[in-house]
PDB file of C-alpha atoms in Angstrom:
ATOM      1  CA  SER A  91       0.000   0.000   0.000  1.00  0.00           C
ATOM      2  CA  GLN A  92       1.025   3.583  -0.540  1.00  0.00           C
ATOM      3  CA  THR A  93       2.276   5.741   2.301  1.00  0.00           C
ATOM      4  CA  ILE A  94       3.416   9.330   2.516  1.00  0.00           C
ATOM      5  CA  HIS A  95       5.826  10.721   5.072  1.00  0.00           C
ATOM      6  CA  GLN A  96       6.449  14.312   6.061  1.00  0.00           C
ATOM      7  CA  TRP A  97       8.945  15.683   8.524  1.00  0.00           C
ATOM      8  CA  PRO A  98       9.404  17.338  10.840  1.00  0.00           C
ATOM      9  CA  ALA A  99       5.953  17.389  12.457  1.00  0.00           C
ATOM     10  CA  THR A 100       6.571  20.758  14.109  1.00  0.00           C
ATOM     11  CA  LEU A 101       9.171  23.434  13.551  1.00  0.00           C
ATOM     12  CA  VAL A 102       9.892  26.802  15.147  1.00  0.00           C
ATOM     13  CA  GLN A 103      12.244  29.011  13.172  1.00  0.00           C
ATOM     14  CA  PRO A 104      13.355  32.641  13.515  1.00  0.00           C
ATOM     15  CA  VAL A 105      12.651  35.194  10.833  1.00  0.00           C
ATOM     16  CA  GLY A 106      15.371  35.197   8.193  1.00  0.00           C
ATOM     17  CA  SER A 107      16.424  31.593   8.748  1.00  0.00           C
ATOM     18  CA  PRO A 108      16.320  28.952   5.971  1.00  0.00           C
ATOM     19  CA  LEU A 109      13.715  26.220   5.658  1.00  0.00           C
ATOM     20  CA  SER A 110      13.686  22.697   4.302  1.00  0.00           C
ATOM     21  CA  LEU A 111      10.662  20.423   4.593  1.00  0.00           C
ATOM     22  CA  GLU A 112      10.807  16.963   3.117  1.00  0.00           C
ATOM     23  CA  CYS A 113       8.145  14.621   1.851  1.00  0.00           C
ATOM     24  CA  THR A 114       8.555  11.089   0.558  1.00  0.00           C
ATOM     25  CA  VAL A 115       6.071   8.636  -0.904  1.00  0.00           C
ATOM     26  CA  GLU A 116       6.317   4.842  -0.833  1.00  0.00           C
ATOM     27  CA  GLY A 117       4.469   2.171  -2.746  1.00  0.00           C
ATOM     28  CA  THR A 118       3.829   4.028  -5.998  1.00  0.00           C
ATOM     29  CA  SER A 119       5.778   5.203  -9.026  1.00  0.00           C
ATOM     30  CA  ASN A 120       5.576   8.472 -10.965  1.00  0.00           C
ATOM     31  CA  PRO A 121       3.177  10.147  -8.545  1.00  0.00           C
ATOM     32  CA  ASN A 122       2.065  13.732  -8.913  1.00  0.00           C
ATOM     33  CA  LEU A 123       3.277  15.554  -5.812  1.00  0.00           C
ATOM     34  CA  TYR A 124       1.834  18.655  -4.158  1.00  0.00           C
ATOM     35  CA  TRP A 125       2.609  21.175  -1.434  1.00  0.00           C
ATOM     36  CA  TYR A 126      -0.356  22.915   0.192  1.00  0.00           C
ATOM     37  CA  ARG A 127      -0.431  25.449   3.012  1.00  0.00           C
ATOM     38  CA  GLN A 128      -3.340  25.656   5.399  1.00  0.00           C
ATOM     39  CA  ALA A 129      -3.952  28.845   7.362  1.00  0.00           C
ATOM     40  CA  ALA A 130      -6.796  29.421   9.773  1.00  0.00           C
ATOM     41  CA  GLY A 131      -9.904  30.614   7.958  1.00  0.00           C
ATOM     42  CA  ARG A 132      -8.312  30.350   4.524  1.00  0.00           C
ATOM     43  CA  GLY A 133      -8.541  26.694   3.634  1.00  0.00           C
ATOM     44  CA  LEU A 134      -5.889  24.768   1.727  1.00  0.00           C
ATOM     45  CA  GLN A 135      -3.822  26.891  -0.640  1.00  0.00           C
ATOM     46  CA  LEU A 136      -1.891  25.096  -3.367  1.00  0.00           C
ATOM     47  CA  LEU A 137       1.743  26.219  -3.405  1.00  0.00           C
ATOM     48  CA  PHE A 138       3.527  23.878  -5.826  1.00  0.00           C
ATOM     49  CA  TYR A 139       2.913  20.712  -7.752  1.00  0.00           C
ATOM     50  CA  SER A 140       5.111  18.380  -9.727  1.00  0.00           C
ATOM     51  CA  VAL A 141       4.301  15.798 -12.394  1.00  0.00           C
ATOM     52  CA  GLY A 142       7.846  14.446 -12.617  1.00  0.00           C
ATOM     53  CA  ILE A 143      11.473  14.738 -11.531  1.00  0.00           C
ATOM     54  CA  GLY A 144      12.680  18.306 -11.890  1.00  0.00           C
ATOM     55  CA  GLN A 145       9.257  19.549 -13.042  1.00  0.00           C
ATOM     56  CA  ILE A 146       7.783  22.146 -10.696  1.00  0.00           C
ATOM     57  CA  SER A 147       4.743  24.356 -11.177  1.00  0.00           C
ATOM     58  CA  SER A 148       4.254  27.303  -8.862  1.00  0.00           C
ATOM     59  CA  GLU A 149       0.743  28.469  -8.123  1.00  0.00           C
ATOM     60  CA  VAL A 150       1.441  31.447  -5.915  1.00  0.00           C
ATOM     61  CA  PRO A 151       4.438  33.810  -6.114  1.00  0.00           C
ATOM     62  CA  GLN A 152       6.041  33.824  -2.706  1.00  0.00           C
ATOM     63  CA  ASN A 153       9.106  33.384  -0.577  1.00  0.00           C
ATOM     64  CA  LEU A 154       9.168  29.623  -1.060  1.00  0.00           C
ATOM     65  CA  SER A 155      10.528  27.186  -3.642  1.00  0.00           C
ATOM     66  CA  ALA A 156      10.131  23.482  -4.293  1.00  0.00           C
ATOM     67  CA  SER A 157      12.296  20.779  -5.772  1.00  0.00           C
ATOM     68  CA  ARG A 158      11.843  17.178  -6.793  1.00  0.00           C
ATOM     69  CA  PRO A 159      15.254  15.518  -6.887  1.00  0.00           C
ATOM     70  CA  GLN A 160      13.881  11.968  -7.005  1.00  0.00           C
ATOM     71  CA  ASP A 161      10.653  10.392  -8.247  1.00  0.00           C
ATOM     72  CA  ARG A 162       9.129  10.063  -4.794  1.00  0.00           C
ATOM     73  CA  GLN A 163      10.763  12.951  -2.969  1.00  0.00           C
ATOM     74  CA  PHE A 164       9.442  16.495  -2.780  1.00  0.00           C
ATOM     75  CA  ILE A 165      11.162  19.291  -0.884  1.00  0.00           C
ATOM     76  CA  LEU A 166       9.854  22.701   0.144  1.00  0.00           C
ATOM     77  CA  SER A 167      12.483  25.350   0.833  1.00  0.00           C
ATOM     78  CA  SER A 168      13.055  28.954   1.697  1.00  0.00           C
ATOM     79  CA  LYS A 169      16.272  30.928   1.903  1.00  0.00           C
ATOM     80  CA  LYS A 170      14.889  33.466   4.390  1.00  0.00           C
ATOM     81  CA  LEU A 171      11.664  32.891   6.287  1.00  0.00           C
ATOM     82  CA  LEU A 172       9.113  35.628   6.854  1.00  0.00           C
ATOM     83  CA  LEU A 173       6.567  35.838   9.658  1.00  0.00           C
ATOM     84  CA  SER A 174       3.857  35.306   7.050  1.00  0.00           C
ATOM     85  CA  ASP A 175       5.322  31.886   6.202  1.00  0.00           C
ATOM     86  CA  SER A 176       3.897  30.467   9.427  1.00  0.00           C
ATOM     87  CA  GLY A 177       1.257  27.839   8.824  1.00  0.00           C
ATOM     88  CA  PHE A 178       0.460  24.169   8.422  1.00  0.00           C
ATOM     89  CA  TYR A 179       2.231  22.666   5.410  1.00  0.00           C
ATOM     90  CA  LEU A 180       0.813  19.577   3.796  1.00  0.00           C
ATOM     91  CA  CYS A 181       2.353  17.324   1.194  1.00  0.00           C
ATOM     92  CA  ALA A 182       0.111  15.165  -0.974  1.00  0.00           C
ATOM     93  CA  TRP A 183       0.431  12.661  -3.773  1.00  0.00           C
ATOM     94  CA  GLY A 184      -1.961  11.718  -6.531  1.00  0.00           C
ATOM     95  CA  SER A 185      -2.078   9.537  -9.630  1.00  0.00           C
ATOM     96  CA  GLU A 186      -1.236  10.894 -13.044  1.00  0.00           C
ATOM     97  CA  THR A 187      -2.859  14.075 -14.253  1.00  0.00           C
ATOM     98  CA  GLY A 188      -6.301  13.573 -15.712  1.00  0.00           C
ATOM     99  CA  SER A 189      -7.088  10.426 -13.772  1.00  0.00           C
ATOM    100  CA  ASN A 190      -9.606  12.197 -11.480  1.00  0.00           C
ATOM    101  CA  SER A 191      -8.270  10.264  -8.540  1.00  0.00           C
ATOM    102  CA  PRO A 192      -8.132  11.775  -5.051  1.00  0.00           C
ATOM    103  CA  LEU A 193      -5.072  13.250  -3.396  1.00  0.00           C
ATOM    104  CA  HIS A 194      -3.624  11.551  -0.348  1.00  0.00           C
ATOM    105  CA  PHE A 195      -2.083  13.738   2.313  1.00  0.00           C
ATOM    106  CA  GLY A 196       0.707  13.423   4.817  1.00  0.00           C
ATOM    107  CA  ASN A 197       0.217  14.521   8.410  1.00  0.00           C
ATOM    108  CA  GLY A 198       1.704  17.940   7.848  1.00  0.00           C
ATOM    109  CA  THR A 199       4.343  20.197   9.362  1.00  0.00           C
ATOM    110  CA  ARG A 200       3.311  22.974  11.733  1.00  0.00           C
ATOM    111  CA  LEU A 201       5.729  25.842  11.044  1.00  0.00           C
ATOM    112  CA  THR A 202       5.946  28.802  13.393  1.00  0.00           C
ATOM    113  CA  VAL A 203       8.170  31.682  12.382  1.00  0.00           C
ATOM    114  CA  THR A 204       9.114  33.894  15.334  1.00  0.00           C
TER     115      THR A 204
ATOM    116  CA  GLU B  64     -14.500  35.107  -5.642  1.00  0.00           C
ATOM    117  CA  ASP B  65     -14.232  31.645  -4.087  1.00  0.00           C
ATOM    118  CA  GLN B  66     -14.793  28.808  -6.504  1.00  0.00           C
ATOM    119  CA  VAL B  67     -15.791  26.438  -3.708  1.00  0.00           C
ATOM    120  CA  THR B  68     -17.944  27.540  -0.772  1.00  0.00           C
ATOM    121  CA  GLN B  69     -18.756  25.385   2.220  1.00  0.00           C
ATOM    122  CA  SER B  70     -21.512  26.059   4.728  1.00  0.00           C
ATOM    123  CA  PRO B  71     -21.948  26.344   7.570  1.00  0.00           C
ATOM    124  CA  GLU B  72     -18.473  27.279   8.766  1.00  0.00           C
ATOM    125  CA  ALA B  73     -19.144  25.510  12.051  1.00  0.00           C
ATOM    126  CA  LEU B  74     -21.874  23.144  13.199  1.00  0.00           C
ATOM    127  CA  ARG B  75     -22.606  21.866  16.664  1.00  0.00           C
ATOM    128  CA  LEU B  76     -24.840  18.807  16.969  1.00  0.00           C
ATOM    129  CA  GLN B  77     -26.085  16.663  19.781  1.00  0.00           C
ATOM    130  CA  GLU B  78     -25.222  12.995  19.483  1.00  0.00           C
ATOM    131  CA  GLY B  79     -27.864  11.373  17.261  1.00  0.00           C
ATOM    132  CA  GLU B  80     -28.979  14.677  15.685  1.00  0.00           C
ATOM    133  CA  SER B  81     -28.728  14.238  11.918  1.00  0.00           C
ATOM    134  CA  SER B  82     -27.742  17.132   9.651  1.00  0.00           C
ATOM    135  CA  SER B  83     -26.148  18.051   6.337  1.00  0.00           C
ATOM    136  CA  LEU B  84     -23.086  19.997   5.247  1.00  0.00           C
ATOM    137  CA  ASN B  85     -23.115  21.902   1.982  1.00  0.00           C
ATOM    138  CA  CYS B  86     -20.451  22.424  -0.668  1.00  0.00           C
ATOM    139  CA  SER B  87     -21.332  24.667  -3.606  1.00  0.00           C
ATOM    140  CA  TYR B  88     -19.128  25.464  -6.581  1.00  0.00           C
ATOM    141  CA  THR B  89     -19.256  28.072  -9.300  1.00  0.00           C
ATOM    142  CA  VAL B  90     -16.935  26.482 -11.842  1.00  0.00           C
ATOM    143  CA  SER B  91     -17.959  24.621 -14.967  1.00  0.00           C
ATOM    144  CA  GLY B  92     -16.327  21.531 -16.382  1.00  0.00           C
ATOM    145  CA  LEU B  93     -16.253  19.701 -13.082  1.00  0.00           C
ATOM    146  CA  ARG B  94     -14.336  16.465 -13.361  1.00  0.00           C
ATOM    147  CA  GLY B  95     -14.833  15.288  -9.811  1.00  0.00           C
ATOM    148  CA  LEU B  96     -15.808  16.423  -6.339  1.00  0.00           C
ATOM    149  CA  PHE B  97     -14.002  15.066  -3.302  1.00  0.00           C
ATOM    150  CA  TRP B  98     -14.862  15.009   0.393  1.00  0.00           C
ATOM    151  CA  TYR B  99     -12.226  14.783   3.092  1.00  0.00           C
ATOM    152  CA  ARG B 100     -12.224  14.574   6.871  1.00  0.00           C
ATOM    153  CA  GLN B 101      -9.511  16.393   8.826  1.00  0.00           C
ATOM    154  CA  ASP B 102      -8.762  15.891  12.506  1.00  0.00           C
ATOM    155  CA  PRO B 103      -6.859  18.598  14.435  1.00  0.00           C
ATOM    156  CA  GLY B 104      -3.153  18.563  13.673  1.00  0.00           C
ATOM    157  CA  LYS B 105      -3.526  15.901  10.965  1.00  0.00           C
ATOM    158  CA  GLY B 106      -3.650  15.845   7.214  1.00  0.00           C
ATOM    159  CA  PRO B 107      -6.997  15.464   5.409  1.00  0.00           C
ATOM    160  CA  GLU B 108      -8.260  11.902   5.048  1.00  0.00           C
ATOM    161  CA  PHE B 109     -10.059  11.000   1.832  1.00  0.00           C
ATOM    162  CA  LEU B 110     -13.731  10.005   2.173  1.00  0.00           C
ATOM    163  CA  PHE B 111     -15.566  10.098  -1.179  1.00  0.00           C
ATOM    164  CA  THR B 112     -15.308  10.972  -4.836  1.00  0.00           C
ATOM    165  CA  LEU B 113     -18.396  12.006  -6.832  1.00  0.00           C
ATOM    166  CA  TYR B 114     -18.233  12.399 -10.601  1.00  0.00           C
ATOM    167  CA  SER B 115     -21.697  13.161 -11.919  1.00  0.00           C
ATOM    168  CA  ALA B 116     -24.973  14.748 -10.840  1.00  0.00           C
ATOM    169  CA  GLY B 117     -27.225  12.274  -9.089  1.00  0.00           C
ATOM    170  CA  GLU B 118     -24.375  10.156  -7.804  1.00  0.00           C
ATOM    171  CA  GLU B 119     -24.364   9.099  -4.138  1.00  0.00           C
ATOM    172  CA  LYS B 120     -21.718   7.428  -1.962  1.00  0.00           C
ATOM    173  CA  GLU B 121     -22.088   6.090   1.573  1.00  0.00           C
ATOM    174  CA  LYS B 122     -19.727   5.138   4.362  1.00  0.00           C
ATOM    175  CA  GLU B 123     -21.028   4.294   7.811  1.00  0.00           C
ATOM    176  CA  ARG B 124     -23.006   7.349   9.012  1.00  0.00           C
ATOM    177  CA  LEU B 125     -21.957   9.529   6.068  1.00  0.00           C
ATOM    178  CA  LYS B 126     -23.620   9.905   2.693  1.00  0.00           C
ATOM    179  CA  ALA B 127     -22.427  12.260  -0.012  1.00  0.00           C
ATOM    180  CA  THR B 128     -24.625  13.448  -2.878  1.00  0.00           C
ATOM    181  CA  LEU B 129     -23.945  15.612  -5.916  1.00  0.00           C
ATOM    182  CA  THR B 130     -26.089  17.937  -8.020  1.00  0.00           C
ATOM    183  CA  LYS B 131     -25.013  20.190 -10.873  1.00  0.00           C
ATOM    184  CA  LYS B 132     -23.890  23.004  -8.582  1.00  0.00           C
ATOM    185  CA  GLU B 133     -23.518  21.577  -5.100  1.00  0.00           C
ATOM    186  CA  SER B 134     -22.805  18.569  -2.961  1.00  0.00           C
ATOM    187  CA  PHE B 135     -24.172  17.567   0.408  1.00  0.00           C
ATOM    188  CA  LEU B 136     -22.566  15.471   3.091  1.00  0.00           C
ATOM    189  CA  HIS B 137     -25.362  13.980   5.166  1.00  0.00           C
ATOM    190  CA  ILE B 138     -24.500  12.771   8.649  1.00  0.00           C
ATOM    191  CA  THR B 139     -27.019  10.369  10.153  1.00  0.00           C
ATOM    192  CA  ALA B 140     -27.155   9.872  13.938  1.00  0.00           C
ATOM    193  CA  PRO B 141     -23.670  11.319  14.477  1.00  0.00           C
ATOM    194  CA  LYS B 142     -21.402  10.252  17.304  1.00  0.00           C
ATOM    195  CA  PRO B 143     -18.743  12.309  19.118  1.00  0.00           C
ATOM    196  CA  GLU B 144     -16.040  10.568  17.083  1.00  0.00           C
ATOM    197  CA  ASP B 145     -17.487  12.187  13.953  1.00  0.00           C
ATOM    198  CA  SER B 146     -16.246  15.547  15.254  1.00  0.00           C
ATOM    199  CA  ALA B 147     -13.761  16.924  12.716  1.00  0.00           C
ATOM    200  CA  THR B 148     -13.431  19.456   9.933  1.00  0.00           C
ATOM    201  CA  TYR B 149     -14.960  18.277   6.672  1.00  0.00           C
ATOM    202  CA  LEU B 150     -13.434  19.607   3.460  1.00  0.00           C
ATOM    203  CA  CYS B 151     -14.687  19.425  -0.077  1.00  0.00           C
ATOM    204  CA  ALA B 152     -12.592  19.952  -3.182  1.00  0.00           C
ATOM    205  CA  VAL B 153     -13.314  20.180  -6.896  1.00  0.00           C
ATOM    206  CA  GLN B 154     -11.267  18.793  -9.749  1.00  0.00           C
ATOM    207  CA  LEU B 155     -11.035  20.848 -12.904  1.00  0.00           C
ATOM    208  CA  ASN B 156      -8.162  20.689 -15.368  1.00  0.00           C
ATOM    209  CA  THR B 157      -5.908  21.808 -12.535  1.00  0.00           C
ATOM    210  CA  PRO B 158      -5.012  20.420  -9.120  1.00  0.00           C
ATOM    211  CA  LEU B 159      -7.783  20.216  -6.553  1.00  0.00           C
ATOM    212  CA  VAL B 160      -9.370  23.460  -5.341  1.00  0.00           C
ATOM    213  CA  PHE B 161     -10.523  23.218  -1.735  1.00  0.00           C
ATOM    214  CA  GLY B 162     -13.247  24.920   0.228  1.00  0.00           C
ATOM    215  CA  LYS B 163     -12.518  26.319   3.687  1.00  0.00           C
ATOM    216  CA  GLY B 164     -14.280  23.470   5.441  1.00  0.00           C
ATOM    217  CA  THR B 165     -17.035  22.929   7.976  1.00  0.00           C
ATOM    218  CA  ARG B 166     -15.962  22.353  11.560  1.00  0.00           C
ATOM    219  CA  LEU B 167     -18.325  19.775  13.062  1.00  0.00           C
ATOM    220  CA  SER B 168     -18.659  19.218  16.794  1.00  0.00           C
ATOM    221  CA  VAL B 169     -20.834  16.370  18.072  1.00  0.00           C
ATOM    222  CA  ILE B 170     -21.688  16.598  21.739  1.00  0.00           C
ATOM    223  CA  ALA B 171     -22.504  13.490  23.796  1.00  0.00           C
TER     224      ALA B 171
END
């Protein structure tokens, strides 16, 4: 069966520090991978998605970047965190584009920027 | 303008008191509508997919229905363990677009 792992579960970082969140998927090949951010009262906001190694689409211009160095690995990064980057970050995987299959989410990373 | 609107934002029910959550969408070309359950501090857990108007799916005390412009999640005789935030999302030709969710509290 497929599983998705995100770490760390919680993170407290000072403003201006770098960020690296990692997500890995097991039990599937060539997944579409997604980073969402969830803020109170705003729902899930899509940040990045990837349909293959090295292929990244950005949905919202911001202080963050994403990379996909391996088929089942997705990384969210920032060179300098802002207070507004605080939130709950969720990684998800789905089947190939156009399959109308659901996304499956990891358990998220709670990021607090102080 | 939000493409997906969920109502109510919060709902408080007594145990056994049935009710419905609403998800309405303004987009055309819907390819699928998805319901998720999210517990505090966890990622969303997939519940149902609906593809066409008139379709219904059931799981335990939950039943999801779909019309041309909205979906309902009916909760029959809820229990305290049904307390969670319920999210709906629509599939267009892009990644899923989520509503803001309905926070359900079921009181024993």
